[in-house]
Tab-separated table of C-alpha atoms in Angstrom:
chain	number	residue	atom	x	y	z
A	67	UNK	CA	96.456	55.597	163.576
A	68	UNK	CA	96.803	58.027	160.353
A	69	UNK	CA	99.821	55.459	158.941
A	70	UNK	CA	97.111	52.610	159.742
A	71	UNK	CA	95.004	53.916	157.508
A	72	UNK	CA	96.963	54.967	154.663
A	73	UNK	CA	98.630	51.324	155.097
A	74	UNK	CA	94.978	49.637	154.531
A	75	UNK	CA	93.745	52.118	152.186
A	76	UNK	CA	97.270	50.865	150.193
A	77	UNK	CA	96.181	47.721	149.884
A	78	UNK	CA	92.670	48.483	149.131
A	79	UNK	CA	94.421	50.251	146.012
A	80	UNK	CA	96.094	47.217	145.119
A	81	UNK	CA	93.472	44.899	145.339
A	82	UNK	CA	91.262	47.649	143.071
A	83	UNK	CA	93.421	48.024	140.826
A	84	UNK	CA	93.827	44.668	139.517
A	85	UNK	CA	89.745	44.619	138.810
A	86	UNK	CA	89.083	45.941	135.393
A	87	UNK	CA	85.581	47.563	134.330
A	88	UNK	CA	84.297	48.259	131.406
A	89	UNK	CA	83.635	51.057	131.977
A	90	UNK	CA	86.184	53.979	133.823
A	91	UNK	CA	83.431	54.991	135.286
A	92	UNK	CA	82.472	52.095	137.088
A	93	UNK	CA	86.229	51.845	138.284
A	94	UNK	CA	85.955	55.526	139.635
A	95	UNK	CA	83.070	54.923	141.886
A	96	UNK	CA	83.786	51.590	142.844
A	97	UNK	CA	87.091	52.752	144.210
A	98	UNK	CA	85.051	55.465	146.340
A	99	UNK	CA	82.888	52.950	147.809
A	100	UNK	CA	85.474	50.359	148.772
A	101	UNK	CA	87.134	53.307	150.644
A	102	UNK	CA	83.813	54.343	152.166
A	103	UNK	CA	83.093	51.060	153.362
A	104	UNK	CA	86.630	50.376	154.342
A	105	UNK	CA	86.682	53.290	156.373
A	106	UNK	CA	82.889	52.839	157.748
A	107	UNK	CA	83.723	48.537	158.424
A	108	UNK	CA	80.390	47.384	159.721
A	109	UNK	CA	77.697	49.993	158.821
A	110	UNK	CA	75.282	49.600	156.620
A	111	UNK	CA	75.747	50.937	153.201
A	112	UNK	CA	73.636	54.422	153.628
A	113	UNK	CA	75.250	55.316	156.861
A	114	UNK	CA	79.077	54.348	155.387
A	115	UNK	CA	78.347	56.338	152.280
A	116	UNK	CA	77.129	59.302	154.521
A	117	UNK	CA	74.366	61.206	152.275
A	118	UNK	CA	72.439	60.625	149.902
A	119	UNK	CA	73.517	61.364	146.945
A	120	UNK	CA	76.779	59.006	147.685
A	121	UNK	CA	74.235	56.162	148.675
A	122	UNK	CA	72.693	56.089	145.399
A	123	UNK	CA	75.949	56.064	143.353
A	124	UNK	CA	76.189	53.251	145.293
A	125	UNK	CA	73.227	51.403	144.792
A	126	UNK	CA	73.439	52.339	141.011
A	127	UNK	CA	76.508	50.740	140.733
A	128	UNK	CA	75.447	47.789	142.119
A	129	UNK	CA	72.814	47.539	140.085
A	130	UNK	CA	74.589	48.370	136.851
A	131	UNK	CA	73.666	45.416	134.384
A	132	UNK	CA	77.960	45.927	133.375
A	133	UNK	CA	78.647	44.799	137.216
A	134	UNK	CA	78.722	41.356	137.894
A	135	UNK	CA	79.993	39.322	141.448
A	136	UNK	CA	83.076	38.157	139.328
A	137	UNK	CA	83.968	41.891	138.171
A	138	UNK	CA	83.673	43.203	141.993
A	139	UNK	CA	85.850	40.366	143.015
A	140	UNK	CA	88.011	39.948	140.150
A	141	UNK	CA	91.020	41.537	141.792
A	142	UNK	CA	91.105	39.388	145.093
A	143	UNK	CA	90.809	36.165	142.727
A	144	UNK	CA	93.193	37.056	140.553
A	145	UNK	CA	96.225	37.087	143.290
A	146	UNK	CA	98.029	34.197	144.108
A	147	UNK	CA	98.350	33.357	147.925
A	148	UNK	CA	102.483	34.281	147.901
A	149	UNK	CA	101.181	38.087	146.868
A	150	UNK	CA	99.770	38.473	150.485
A	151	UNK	CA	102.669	37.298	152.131
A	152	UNK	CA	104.724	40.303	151.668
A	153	UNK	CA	102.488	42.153	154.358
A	154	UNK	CA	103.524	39.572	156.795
A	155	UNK	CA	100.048	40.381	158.942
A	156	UNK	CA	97.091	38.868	159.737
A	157	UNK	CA	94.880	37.408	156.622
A	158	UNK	CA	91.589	37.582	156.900
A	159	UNK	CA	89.526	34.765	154.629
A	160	UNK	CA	86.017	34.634	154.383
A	161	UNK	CA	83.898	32.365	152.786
A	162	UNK	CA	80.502	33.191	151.147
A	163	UNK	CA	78.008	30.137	152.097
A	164	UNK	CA	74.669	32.139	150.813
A	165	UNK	CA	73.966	32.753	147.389
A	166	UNK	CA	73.584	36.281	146.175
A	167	UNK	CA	73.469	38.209	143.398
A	168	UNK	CA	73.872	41.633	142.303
A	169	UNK	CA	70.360	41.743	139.604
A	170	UNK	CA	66.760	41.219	140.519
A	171	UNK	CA	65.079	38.106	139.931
């Protein structure tokens, strides 16, 4: 289960690492709640993050005018299809059919 993990949290990593912020930041706590949510798949937000204080780092980041849908999803776009292959495991896709957005109004 422990080599599960660290295999998932890998590719988290990669797919992290090819987004690029700003601001380092931005790229430090994003990182920390990928892995939160990763590791909490299916809660809500407050009860992944697990206090407070980690909840609203969390909702300040989304909220950051400097983040955008396009800079939180930059790395998954950016790979080509071929780069998954070399997992040779099950791909999940999903497809967004509701429009959001990150900023009020």
């Amino acid at each position: 289960m422990a080599n599960q993990v660290l295999d998932s949290l890998s590719w988290l990593d990669d797919e992290i690492d090819a987004s690029v912020f700003n601001d380092r930041h931005h790229a430090t706590r994003f990182r920390s709640l990928m892995q939160k949510l990763w590791l909490g798949m299916g809660n809500s937000l407050p009860f992944a993050c697990q206090d407070r204080a980690a909840t609203k780092t969390a909702y300040r980041l989304l909220s950051s005018d400097g983040i955008d849908e396009q800079t939180l999803f930059q790395g998954m776009l950016k790979r080509p299809p071929s780069g998954y292959l070399r997992w040779k495991k099950t791909l999940f896709c999903f497809q967004d059919t509701t429009a959001s957005g990150l900023s009020p109004g």
